[in-house]
Amino acid sequence: MWRRASLYIYALAAVIYLTLPFAWVAAVSFMPEREVTQQRWWPEEPTIGNYSLYFDVEGQSADVGAAIARQFPRAIVNSLIIGTAVMLLNLTCGSLAAYALARLPFRGNLLLLLFYLGSRSVPGVAIMIPMYLLMRSYGLLDTHLSVILSHTTFTLPFTIWILKGYFQTVPLDLERAARVDGCTPLGALVRVFLPVTTPGLVAVGIFAFIASWGEFLFALLFTTTIASRPVTVLASDFAQELQVPFTVIAAGGVLVILLPLVLSFLFQRLIIQGIGGSVTG
Amino acid sequence: MARVRLKNLTKHFGDVVAVDNVTLDIADREFLTLLGPSGCGKTTLLNMIAGLESPTAGEVWFDDRNVTAVPPERRDIAMVFQTYALYPHMSVFDNVAFGLKMRGVPAEDRKRLVLAASKTMEIEHLLDRKPRALSGGQRQRVALARAIVRDPGVFLLDEPLSNLDAQLRVVMRTELKRLHGELEMTFVYVTHDQAESLILADRIVVMQDGQIQQIGTPESIYDCPANTFVAGFVGSPPINLLRGTLEQSAEGAWRVVGEGYACGVPVSMIERMKPPEGREVFLGVRAEDIGIGEATSSIEPDAAAGNFDPTGVRAKVVVREPMGSDLYLTVDVGGTNVKVRTRPENLLDRGDNVGLYFDPGKIHLFNGESGESLISES
C-alpha cells in the first residue's frame, strides 16, 4: 500500500517537474505584458493578442519583434518539410536496414550495429566544422536538403536499433505462412510484415520527426535565410532583438511546441506499443 | 492430390548437418508423420517440402514435377505452424481468405469457400474476430481452416498441437484424423510426440540426427523397432533395455543372460536373427510384456551355470506409481531400472523382492554395440 502510494507520489513529482516549464510558457503566452512583470502564475486577464503578431499576414504591425513573428508561418512550413523528409528517410532506410539485421544473418552484423551506436556518442559540436565544409563544397548551404541530411545522420542509428529489436519480436512463421499462402518475399513484407509492425514504424517515425523538429545546432549552422530556416532557429532570433515582450516570445514558443505535442498525443497508443510492445501471431 | 518424393535430400546449416541424405516416398492421400526429438531435422525436412528452405543437395518431387527450385507460393501446399501464425492485423475471415485472395480467386467464390471451410472447422461464429480475441484451440481451428480452404495437394503440419493443453490436444487429435478422412489430401505431420504419431499416422518416419532411423506403420515401428533409439523413443513408458550375453545351452536352447536375469529366446526368433557379430546384446522388453511372479525372499542369484530357471528375473521394487487404470512399478534388476506395468490391485511396494517373467515372444534383441536390431522384419 505504502509502496503504491510512494510510486504515485514519485510519478506525480516527475510529471510536475517535466510539465511546469511548458505550462508556464503556455500561461505567459496568454498574459498581457504587464502581468509578466508582476510574477503571475496564471493570466488574470487572458488575451490572445500575443498570437496576433504571428498571423499578421498583411504585415501592418510595427511592434517590436513583429518582423520575426511574421516569418513564423513560413518557418513552420520549413520545419514541416525538413521533419517529414527526415521521417520518411528514417522509415525507408531504417526499416530495410533493420529488417536485414533482424532477419538475414551476415558477417559483421554485430560490428555494424555497434558502429551505429557509437556514432550516436559523437557530440554534434565535434563534427560541426567538417559538416559545414562538406555542405559548402556541395553547394547545399541554406537548403532544406542540408538540414535533412544532417538530421538523418543522427536519427537513423536510433531508428535502426529500435526497429531491429521490434522486428525480432515478429514470429518468423508469419512470413512463412504468407509465403505458403501465395506471397512473394516482397509481397510477404508488404502485405504481412509491414502492417504487423505498424506501431513500431509509427513510433520511430514520430521520434525522428520530433528530433528533427527540435534540433537547433545544425539547423542554425546550415541555414541563413527564411528560404530554409526552420522554426527553432527563427525563434532564437528573438534573443538578438532588444525588448521583444516576453509574452510574444512565449506565444512563439507555444507555436513551436504545438505540432510535436499534438502528434505525440494522437499516436500515443501506437508509440507505447511500438517501444514497449511486441508482435505475436 | 499429390505424391511427394524426396530424393537424397540434404541440408547443411554451416557445419551442422540438419538433414542427411533422406530419401522418402509419400503416397497420395497418405498420413505420414515425421517423428523425432527436437533438433533431429524433422522440421527442416518439412520446410524443404514446403520450399521455405532450399536443400543443400537432393530433390523434391510432387507427382511428376521436380519442385526443388519452385518457391513456396507456387507449390500446391498448405501449412499449419506450431505458433499458428495467424495474421494479427486481419479478421478471422480475412485470415482464412488470404491465400485465396493471393491466388486471384474472385470475391464471391472466396466467401463461399471460406464459409465452407469455417463450417468444417466449426468457426463460423468467429469470422469477424481478430486472432488476439481467440483461445488457443480456436486459433488452431482457424489455422486449419486457412490451410484446408485452398484444397491443396499436400498438407504440411509442424507440431500443430504442441501449444495446446493436454485435454484440447486429445480433442484436436481426433479432429485431425477426421479431417484427413474427409479431405483426401496427403498429410505430412511433424511431431515429437510418439503417442500422436502412433494414433494419427498411416506410416511413421522416425528421425534422429538428420537421418531416417526407420519407416513403417505404427504397428511395425512399435513391434519391430529397427534399433535401440526407435525402441526407446516410441512407446510410453520407454522400452526397458538390459545388457546381456547370448548363450546356447547344452541342449541347444538359446537364452540371454545378464545381471540378475535370464530370458529364453524362442526358436522362431533365432531363425529370423541376423548372425550377431559378438555375443553382447541389448535385451529390450516393454513394461506391458513383463509378468510378475511370486514374491521372493532374496534376490541373490542362484542361477549358477547349468542350473537356472530359463526365464527367471529377480528384482526389487524401487518406486510404485499408480496411474488409475494401471500401476507402474520401477524395479531394480541387477543394477538397471526396469519399468513394469501391472494391475492397480497389486500390493507390491518399495523394498519388496519379486520374481519377474519376460514374455519371450515379445522381447527384442539388439546388437550390443551398434544398437541395430538383430531380428529381421518378417
XYZ file of C-alpha atoms in Angstrom:
659
model
C 0.000 0.000 0.000
C 2.717 2.425 1.075
C 4.774 1.184 -1.848
C 1.980 2.009 -4.247
C 1.400 5.429 -2.752
C 5.061 6.360 -2.972
C 5.035 5.244 -6.592
C 2.204 7.657 -7.336
C 3.921 10.480 -5.466
C 7.092 9.882 -7.447
C 5.175 9.797 -10.745
C 3.320 12.985 -9.877
C 6.559 14.754 -8.950
C 8.068 13.702 -12.283
C 5.039 14.994 -14.188
C 5.193 18.360 -12.416
C 8.934 18.633 -12.941
C 8.589 17.910 -16.651
C 5.495 19.948 -17.473
C 5.875 23.004 -15.261
C 8.164 24.987 -17.592
C 5.853 24.286 -20.553
C 2.769 25.092 -18.563
C 4.234 28.397 -17.504
C 5.248 29.305 -21.064
C 1.724 28.500 -22.182
C 0.258 30.610 -19.357
C 2.538 33.564 -20.124
C 1.578 33.452 -23.807
C -1.965 34.433 -22.805
C -0.939 37.227 -20.395
C -0.902 40.932 -21.155
C 2.664 42.194 -20.949
C 2.337 43.893 -17.547
C 1.227 40.675 -15.820
C 4.590 39.009 -16.545
C 6.454 41.634 -14.579
C 4.100 41.001 -11.673
C 5.366 37.401 -11.497
C 1.941 35.848 -12.050
C 1.417 32.055 -12.404
C -1.871 32.432 -14.199
C -3.226 35.119 -16.605
C -5.830 37.246 -14.825
C -6.979 38.996 -17.931
C -6.246 36.394 -20.618
C -5.613 37.730 -24.118
C -4.798 36.198 -27.480
C -3.145 39.416 -28.557
C 0.334 37.921 -28.343
C -0.569 35.468 -31.090
C -1.938 38.079 -33.461
C 1.606 39.149 -34.411
C 2.275 35.679 -35.776
C -0.725 35.717 -38.067
C -0.314 39.304 -39.225
C -0.407 38.407 -42.911
C -0.581 41.961 -44.263
C 2.498 42.963 -42.295
C 0.844 46.042 -40.775
C 2.211 45.733 -37.283
C 5.269 47.702 -36.366
C 5.573 46.234 -32.863
C 8.943 45.070 -31.603
C 9.575 41.516 -32.869
C 6.862 41.743 -35.484
C 9.329 41.271 -38.346
C 10.424 37.968 -36.911
C 6.950 36.834 -35.917
C 5.698 37.491 -39.463
C 8.155 34.865 -40.758
C 6.845 32.181 -38.412
C 4.326 30.521 -40.754
C 6.995 30.154 -43.421
C 9.479 28.773 -40.866
C 6.923 26.255 -39.646
C 6.464 25.089 -43.233
C 10.263 24.734 -43.489
C 10.314 22.682 -40.294
C 7.475 20.529 -41.624
C 9.281 19.876 -44.904
C 12.506 19.001 -43.109
C 10.826 16.895 -40.395
C 8.684 14.952 -42.863
C 11.643 14.240 -45.129
C 13.740 13.091 -42.165
C 10.891 10.855 -41.049
C 10.471 9.286 -44.489
C 14.210 8.729 -44.905
C 14.322 7.110 -41.463
C 11.392 4.845 -42.265
C 12.621 3.682 -45.666
C 16.335 3.296 -44.896
C 15.746 2.336 -41.280
C 13.170 -0.388 -41.887
C 15.186 -2.009 -44.667
C 18.397 -1.949 -42.612
C 16.613 -3.183 -39.502
C 14.905 -5.961 -41.477
C 18.257 -7.142 -42.790
C 19.824 -7.006 -39.323
C 16.877 -8.778 -37.733
C 16.314 -11.484 -40.325
C 19.324 -12.156 -42.509
C 22.464 -13.449 -40.838
C 25.531 -11.871 -42.399
C 29.153 -11.402 -41.458
C 29.856 -8.328 -39.369
C 26.253 -7.501 -38.463
C 27.089 -7.024 -34.801
C 30.014 -4.780 -35.676
C 27.722 -2.696 -37.857
C 25.210 -2.324 -35.043
C 27.900 -1.232 -32.611
C 29.148 1.259 -35.185
C 25.662 2.760 -35.415
C 25.520 3.014 -31.655
C 28.997 4.516 -31.487
C 28.096 7.199 -33.992
C 25.433 8.355 -31.553
C 28.068 9.110 -28.925
C 29.862 11.679 -31.114
C 28.769 15.149 -29.972
C 27.394 17.348 -32.761
C 29.853 20.118 -31.951
C 32.765 17.806 -32.723
C 31.741 17.342 -36.347
C 30.240 20.790 -36.795
C 33.057 22.276 -38.859
C 33.695 19.297 -41.138
C 29.952 19.075 -41.750
C 29.804 22.761 -42.606
C 32.711 22.465 -45.050
C 31.093 19.417 -46.614
C 27.782 21.182 -47.126
C 29.520 24.254 -48.510
C 31.580 22.278 -51.015
C 28.422 20.559 -52.287
C 26.654 23.875 -52.505
C 23.981 22.808 -50.081
C 24.164 25.691 -47.635
C 20.838 27.359 -46.943
C 18.845 24.484 -48.454
C 16.352 22.123 -46.824
C 18.456 19.208 -48.018
C 21.472 20.158 -45.876
C 19.368 20.114 -42.711
C 17.526 16.946 -43.767
C 20.774 15.058 -44.367
C 22.384 16.158 -41.109
C 19.274 15.305 -39.086
C 19.040 11.903 -40.729
C 22.608 11.047 -39.728
C 21.854 11.308 -36.050
C 18.291 9.928 -36.051
C 18.877 6.885 -38.277
C 21.064 4.858 -35.859
C 18.400 5.131 -33.181
C 15.691 4.170 -35.663
C 17.622 1.102 -36.783
C 18.252 -0.047 -33.222
C 14.649 0.308 -32.139
C 13.235 -1.264 -35.298
C 15.679 -4.166 -35.247
C 14.562 -5.060 -31.731
C 10.929 -4.666 -32.689
C 11.222 -6.687 -35.904
C 12.830 -9.524 -33.998
C 9.652 -9.959 -31.987
C 7.711 -10.743 -35.176
C 7.419 -14.525 -35.419
C 9.225 -15.852 -38.486
C 6.274 -18.160 -39.055
C 4.110 -15.166 -40.043
C 6.197 -14.507 -43.137
C 6.444 -18.209 -43.839
C 2.671 -18.530 -43.632
C 2.360 -15.633 -46.079
C 4.763 -17.350 -48.468
C 2.818 -20.591 -48.310
C -0.391 -18.596 -48.822
C 0.989 -17.327 -52.102
C 3.055 -14.205 -51.429
C 6.422 -13.490 -53.000
C 9.135 -12.472 -50.496
C 8.410 -8.800 -51.200
C 4.659 -9.455 -51.050
C 5.042 -11.049 -47.609
C 6.994 -7.986 -46.464
C 4.395 -5.544 -47.758
C 1.175 -7.413 -47.003
C 2.036 -9.031 -43.688
C 5.283 -7.835 -42.153
C 4.866 -4.076 -42.509
C 1.185 -3.932 -41.437
C 2.037 -6.044 -38.406
C 4.907 -3.757 -37.434
C 2.939 -0.511 -37.865
C 3.206 0.523 -34.173
C 6.982 0.298 -34.288
C 7.185 2.179 -37.569
C 4.868 4.941 -36.339
C 6.851 5.272 -33.121
C 10.251 5.655 -34.752
C 8.786 7.876 -37.469
C 7.406 10.284 -34.903
C 10.579 10.172 -32.838
C 12.602 11.060 -35.910
C 10.182 13.862 -36.778
C 10.271 15.336 -33.277
C 14.051 15.021 -33.028
C 14.380 16.904 -36.301
C 11.784 19.487 -35.288
C 13.613 20.311 -32.078
C 17.176 20.216 -33.427
C 18.953 23.543 -33.297
C 22.711 23.322 -33.847
C 22.930 22.045 -37.420
C 19.848 23.960 -38.480
C 21.443 27.179 -37.244
C 24.718 26.320 -38.926
C 23.429 25.452 -42.391
C 20.586 27.923 -42.850
C 20.868 31.648 -43.319
C 17.596 32.909 -44.777
C 13.906 32.243 -44.379
C 14.102 30.145 -47.558
C 15.292 27.201 -45.472
C 15.260 28.348 -41.861
C 13.298 26.059 -39.521
C 11.193 27.472 -36.726
C 13.582 26.633 -33.877
C 16.276 28.792 -35.408
C 13.876 31.600 -36.185
C 12.595 31.611 -32.595
C 16.138 32.180 -31.370
C 16.243 35.411 -33.392
C 14.081 36.997 -30.705
C 17.104 36.901 -28.446
C 19.017 39.126 -30.822
C 16.390 41.824 -30.929
C 16.131 44.054 -27.894
C 12.970 44.432 -25.869
C 10.753 41.876 -27.547
C 7.988 41.374 -24.988
C 8.308 38.110 -23.126
C 4.653 37.358 -23.763
C 5.231 37.420 -27.518
C 8.232 35.115 -27.223
C 6.135 32.746 -25.104
C 3.431 32.681 -27.789
C 6.128 31.769 -30.325
C 7.316 29.009 -28.007
C 3.816 27.550 -27.811
C 3.525 27.600 -31.598
C 6.823 25.688 -31.869
C 5.785 23.052 -29.339
C 2.234 22.614 -30.605
C 2.748 20.271 -33.538
C 5.009 17.686 -31.869
C 2.686 17.739 -28.883
C -0.383 17.029 -30.996
C 1.442 14.260 -32.860
C 2.530 12.605 -29.618
C -0.978 12.632 -28.226
C -2.535 11.396 -31.452
C -0.215 8.411 -31.742
C 0.319 7.813 -28.030
C -1.066 4.289 -28.091
C 0.991 3.236 -31.107
C 4.166 4.811 -29.719
C 3.868 2.941 -26.428
C 3.100 -0.290 -28.277
C 5.997 0.281 -30.638
C 8.596 0.953 -27.979
C 7.500 -1.382 -25.241
C 5.458 -3.981 -27.055
C 5.959 -6.932 -29.293
C 4.112 -8.651 -32.085
C 2.558 -12.022 -31.501
C 0.998 -14.350 -34.026
C -3.857 -34.878 -54.711
C -0.161 -35.414 -54.741
C 2.516 -37.949 -54.186
C 5.639 -36.498 -52.633
C 9.053 -37.931 -53.286
C 12.251 -36.827 -51.617
C 15.459 -37.894 -53.297
C 18.725 -37.820 -51.309
C 17.661 -34.607 -49.613
C 20.406 -32.943 -47.563
C 20.520 -29.657 -45.684
C 23.550 -28.090 -44.050
C 23.468 -25.045 -41.776
C 27.126 -24.048 -41.711
C 28.889 -27.075 -40.275
C 25.703 -28.588 -38.917
C 24.065 -31.305 -40.975
C 20.359 -30.855 -40.247
C 19.062 -33.360 -42.773
C 21.343 -36.069 -44.048
C 20.598 -37.769 -47.360
C 16.921 -38.504 -46.843
C 15.054 -40.480 -49.475
C 11.344 -40.918 -48.911
C 8.276 -41.719 -50.953
C 4.998 -40.380 -49.577
C 1.917 -41.856 -51.208
C -1.040 -39.778 -52.361
C -3.542 -39.250 -49.512
C -1.214 -40.850 -47.004
C -0.975 -39.567 -43.431
C 2.741 -39.601 -42.735
C 4.324 -38.375 -39.521
C 7.925 -37.313 -39.099
C 8.777 -38.292 -35.543
C 11.898 -37.481 -33.581
C 13.366 -35.497 -30.715
C 13.840 -31.745 -31.124
C 16.775 -30.925 -33.365
C 16.527 -34.170 -35.335
C 15.855 -32.345 -38.606
C 12.172 -33.138 -38.993
C 11.037 -29.507 -39.220
C 13.860 -28.681 -41.630
C 12.708 -31.594 -43.775
C 9.144 -30.266 -43.709
C 10.348 -26.766 -44.608
C 12.166 -28.200 -47.597
C 8.964 -29.911 -48.756
C 7.242 -26.536 -48.365
C 10.024 -24.701 -50.177
C 10.757 -22.487 -47.173
C 14.288 -23.880 -47.013
C 16.269 -24.777 -50.097
C 18.117 -28.081 -49.888
C 21.907 -28.191 -49.973
C 21.584 -31.275 -52.159
C 18.851 -33.576 -53.407
C 15.453 -33.121 -54.996
C 11.800 -32.736 -54.056
C 9.163 -34.095 -56.432
C 5.402 -33.568 -56.364
C 3.883 -36.230 -58.611
C 5.903 -35.954 -61.820
C 7.079 -32.407 -61.204
C 10.502 -31.568 -59.817
C 9.700 -28.671 -57.454
C 13.142 -28.350 -55.851
C 13.625 -24.845 -57.255
C 9.952 -23.801 -57.090
C 9.251 -21.137 -54.409
C 6.595 -21.966 -51.782
C 3.985 -19.638 -53.284
C 3.961 -21.702 -56.460
C 3.851 -25.131 -54.824
C 0.431 -26.573 -54.216
C 0.774 -26.779 -50.444
C -0.792 -25.529 -47.243
C 0.916 -25.432 -43.901
C -0.086 -25.234 -40.265
C 2.521 -23.867 -37.892
C 3.224 -24.640 -34.263
C 2.638 -20.972 -33.382
C -0.484 -20.907 -35.640
C 0.998 -17.821 -37.382
C -2.360 -16.133 -37.861
C -2.073 -12.630 -39.303
C -2.775 -10.466 -36.253
C -3.941 -7.450 -38.265
C -6.650 -9.348 -40.126
C -10.005 -10.732 -39.034
C -10.527 -14.483 -38.963
C -12.386 -14.231 -42.279
C -9.502 -12.372 -43.924
C -7.005 -14.792 -42.450
C -8.791 -17.732 -43.999
C -9.411 -15.879 -47.276
C -5.851 -14.532 -47.643
C -4.467 -17.488 -49.585
C -7.436 -17.432 -51.975
C -7.039 -13.703 -52.489
C -3.348 -14.121 -53.282
C -4.285 -16.683 -55.906
C -6.801 -14.386 -57.540
C -9.972 -16.227 -56.545
C -12.972 -13.874 -57.145
C -14.613 -12.373 -54.057
C -17.854 -14.347 -54.481
C -16.083 -17.706 -54.596
C -13.817 -16.613 -51.774
C -16.743 -16.035 -49.498
C -18.325 -19.366 -50.373
C -15.071 -21.297 -49.805
C -14.272 -19.524 -46.545
C -17.747 -20.294 -45.218
C -17.402 -23.939 -46.202
C -14.003 -24.280 -44.523
C -15.270 -22.440 -41.444
C -18.148 -24.851 -41.239
C -15.821 -27.845 -41.387
C -13.711 -26.362 -38.585
C -16.756 -25.056 -36.662
C -15.543 -21.457 -36.513
C -18.425 -19.737 -38.349
C -19.248 -17.647 -35.278
C -15.681 -16.291 -35.048
C -15.237 -14.872 -38.551
C -15.407 -11.196 -37.506
C -12.940 -11.501 -34.650
C -9.257 -10.684 -34.597
C -6.875 -13.556 -33.731
C -5.949 -11.984 -30.397
C -9.559 -12.407 -29.242
C -9.422 -16.172 -29.726
C -8.436 -19.002 -27.389
C -5.604 -21.379 -28.271
C -7.945 -24.040 -29.539
C -9.898 -21.548 -31.652
C -6.695 -20.195 -33.181
C -5.721 -23.727 -34.074
C -9.053 -24.248 -35.802
C -8.610 -21.012 -37.756
C -5.109 -22.073 -38.790
C -6.511 -25.381 -40.022
C -9.354 -23.625 -41.864
C -6.841 -21.332 -43.546
C -4.927 -24.392 -44.698
C -7.825 -26.517 -45.976
C -9.704 -23.676 -47.697
C -7.391 -23.781 -50.702
C -7.811 -27.524 -51.194
C -4.060 -28.068 -51.534
C -2.461 -31.251 -52.775
C -0.147 -31.512 -49.810
C -0.988 -30.513 -46.293
C 2.012 -29.854 -44.035
C 1.656 -29.642 -40.265
C 4.503 -28.581 -37.980
C 3.767 -29.714 -34.423
C 0.277 -28.196 -34.652
C -0.882 -29.483 -31.278
C 2.117 -28.806 -29.077
C 0.927 -25.377 -27.878
C -2.437 -26.717 -26.709
C -3.194 -28.008 -23.251
C -3.452 -31.750 -22.739
C -7.249 -32.016 -22.945
C -7.580 -29.882 -26.056
C -4.774 -31.801 -27.691
C -6.773 -35.007 -27.443
C -9.819 -33.312 -28.994
C -7.842 -31.771 -31.861
C -6.046 -35.056 -32.487
C -9.351 -36.730 -33.172
C -10.384 -33.727 -35.268
C -7.269 -34.068 -37.425
C -7.883 -37.735 -38.014
C -11.472 -36.966 -39.056
C -10.220 -34.180 -41.326
C -7.787 -36.498 -43.065
C -10.568 -38.991 -43.664
C -12.790 -36.293 -45.204
C -10.301 -34.289 -47.226
C -8.372 -36.939 -49.112
C -5.149 -34.928 -49.079
C -1.604 -36.014 -48.428
C -0.738 -35.112 -44.842
C 2.840 -34.687 -43.664
C 2.852 -34.156 -39.946
C 5.862 -33.278 -37.798
C 5.777 -34.172 -34.124
C 7.983 -35.151 -31.229
C 5.061 -36.849 -29.509
C 5.204 -40.574 -30.176
C 1.631 -41.107 -28.959
C 0.337 -38.561 -31.504
C 2.323 -40.318 -34.159
C 1.042 -43.784 -33.303
C -2.561 -42.587 -33.235
C -2.612 -40.481 -36.395
C -0.212 -41.965 -38.880
C -0.592 -44.400 -41.715
C 3.179 -44.516 -41.676
C 5.771 -43.109 -39.292
C 9.242 -41.902 -40.185
C 11.465 -41.918 -37.112
C 14.386 -39.493 -37.378
C 17.488 -38.787 -35.368
C 20.462 -36.540 -36.164
C 19.070 -35.750 -39.601
C 18.805 -39.367 -40.624
C 15.875 -41.700 -41.022
C 16.062 -44.433 -38.408
C 13.017 -46.364 -39.504
C 9.986 -46.067 -41.759
C 6.941 -48.177 -41.097
C 3.360 -48.480 -39.936
C 2.733 -47.629 -36.288
C 2.411 -51.345 -35.555
C 5.696 -52.299 -37.171
C 7.541 -49.397 -35.515
C 6.184 -50.431 -32.143
C 6.525 -54.183 -32.530
C 9.731 -54.380 -34.566
C 11.879 -51.314 -33.790
C 14.926 -51.170 -36.050
C 17.308 -50.114 -33.315
C 17.548 -49.153 -29.664
C 16.828 -45.488 -30.474
C 13.475 -46.240 -32.122
C 12.661 -48.787 -29.433
C 13.361 -46.220 -26.726
C 11.632 -43.298 -28.436
C 8.361 -44.949 -29.438
C 6.229 -46.231 -26.618
C 5.378 -44.913 -23.213
C 6.994 -45.609 -20.844
C 10.149 -46.163 -22.926
C 11.206 -49.719 -23.542
C 13.461 -51.341 -20.931
C 16.947 -52.076 -22.271
C 19.184 -54.537 -20.442
C 22.723 -55.539 -21.307
C 23.233 -59.272 -21.696
C 25.015 -62.110 -23.424
C 23.511 -64.532 -25.912
C 24.172 -68.130 -24.878
C 23.306 -71.605 -26.083
C 22.768 -74.386 -23.576
C 23.991 -77.970 -23.997
C 20.532 -78.958 -25.264
C 20.714 -76.243 -27.953
C 18.246 -73.817 -26.401
C 19.095 -70.125 -26.647
C 18.850 -67.585 -23.871
C 20.051 -64.141 -22.919
C 21.763 -63.843 -19.571
C 22.626 -60.598 -17.825
C 23.000 -59.118 -14.344
C 20.139 -60.534 -12.297
C 18.165 -62.093 -15.120
C 17.971 -64.825 -17.698
C 15.481 -64.997 -20.533
C 14.855 -67.714 -23.078
C 14.847 -66.836 -26.769
C 12.243 -68.684 -28.850
C 13.423 -70.743 -31.800
C 11.279 -68.720 -34.217
C 13.238 -65.626 -33.273
C 16.612 -67.357 -33.614
C 15.615 -68.400 -37.126
C 14.964 -64.791 -38.138
C 18.074 -63.491 -36.464
C 20.904 -61.875 -38.351
C 24.142 -63.562 -37.295
C 25.328 -61.411 -34.390
C 28.851 -60.086 -34.605
C 29.531 -60.738 -30.960
C 27.603 -62.296 -28.134
C 26.937 -58.999 -26.417
C 23.353 -57.836 -26.902
C 20.753 -55.417 -25.584
C 17.579 -57.108 -24.479
C 14.564 -54.872 -24.958
C 11.297 -55.577 -23.193
C 8.300 -53.288 -22.822
C 6.629 -52.633 -19.490
C 3.452 -54.457 -20.544
C 5.374 -57.582 -21.599
C 6.682 -58.333 -18.140
C 4.825 -60.689 -15.857
C 5.047 -60.601 -12.084
C 5.565 -63.883 -10.249
C 5.746 -64.818 -6.623
C 7.331 -62.509 -4.139
C 10.684 -63.964 -3.148
C 12.750 -63.622 -0.053
C 16.003 -62.608 -1.693
C 17.447 -61.513 -4.966
C 20.639 -63.465 -4.554
C 21.459 -65.020 -7.905
C 21.033 -68.785 -7.775
C 21.239 -69.220 -11.490
C 24.560 -70.972 -11.361
C 25.621 -72.418 -14.682
C 23.636 -75.459 -15.704
C 21.062 -74.923 -13.008
C 18.886 -71.951 -13.836
C 15.332 -71.037 -14.496
C 15.452 -70.103 -18.221
C 13.139 -67.170 -17.770
C 13.929 -66.048 -14.252
C 14.278 -62.418 -13.345
C 14.964 -61.275 -9.831
C 14.025 -57.766 -8.938
C 13.470 -55.366 -6.091
C 10.769 -52.694 -6.205
C 12.169 -49.154 -6.188
C 9.165 -46.954 -6.982
C 5.428 -47.595 -7.086
C 3.454 -45.293 -9.448
C -0.331 -45.791 -9.550
C -1.847 -44.347 -12.745
C -5.538 -45.111 -12.276
C -6.188 -47.915 -14.713
C -2.625 -49.200 -14.454
C 0.113 -49.446 -11.896
C 3.727 -48.886 -12.900
C 6.482 -50.362 -10.800
C 10.095 -49.379 -11.228
C 12.184 -52.340 -10.180
C 15.898 -52.907 -9.894
C 17.206 -55.792 -11.985
C 20.921 -56.286 -11.443
C 21.520 -52.533 -11.156
C 19.296 -51.494 -14.079
C 15.934 -49.819 -13.502
C 13.103 -51.613 -15.256
C 9.513 -50.379 -15.612
C 6.766 -52.937 -15.216
C 3.074 -52.386 -15.942
C 0.638 -54.289 -13.795
C -2.878 -54.184 -12.362
C -3.600 -51.468 -9.808
C -4.678 -54.152 -7.309
C -1.089 -55.292 -6.989
C 0.137 -54.589 -3.471
C 3.883 -54.682 -4.124
C 5.624 -51.652 -2.708
C 9.045 -50.131 -2.322
C 11.610 -52.573 -0.961
C 9.710 -55.780 -1.874
C 11.606 -58.514 -3.676
C 9.842 -60.093 -6.597
C 10.344 -62.602 -9.375
C 9.560 -61.359 -12.887
C 8.944 -63.025 -16.189
C 9.845 -61.534 -19.582
C 7.432 -62.744 -22.279
C 9.907 -64.465 -24.649
C 7.645 -63.898 -27.652
C 7.704 -60.112 -27.080
C 11.361 -59.476 -26.385
C 13.615 -57.508 -28.732
C 17.276 -58.194 -29.308
C 19.739 -55.531 -30.417
C 23.410 -55.589 -31.273
C 25.340 -54.785 -28.102
C 27.493 -52.222 -29.890
C 25.619 -50.652 -32.788
C 22.172 -50.970 -31.222
C 20.747 -52.304 -34.508
C 18.002 -54.879 -34.235
C 19.174 -58.468 -34.581
C 15.798 -59.640 -35.793
C 14.993 -59.096 -39.442
C 11.440 -57.951 -40.068
C 9.314 -60.769 -41.373
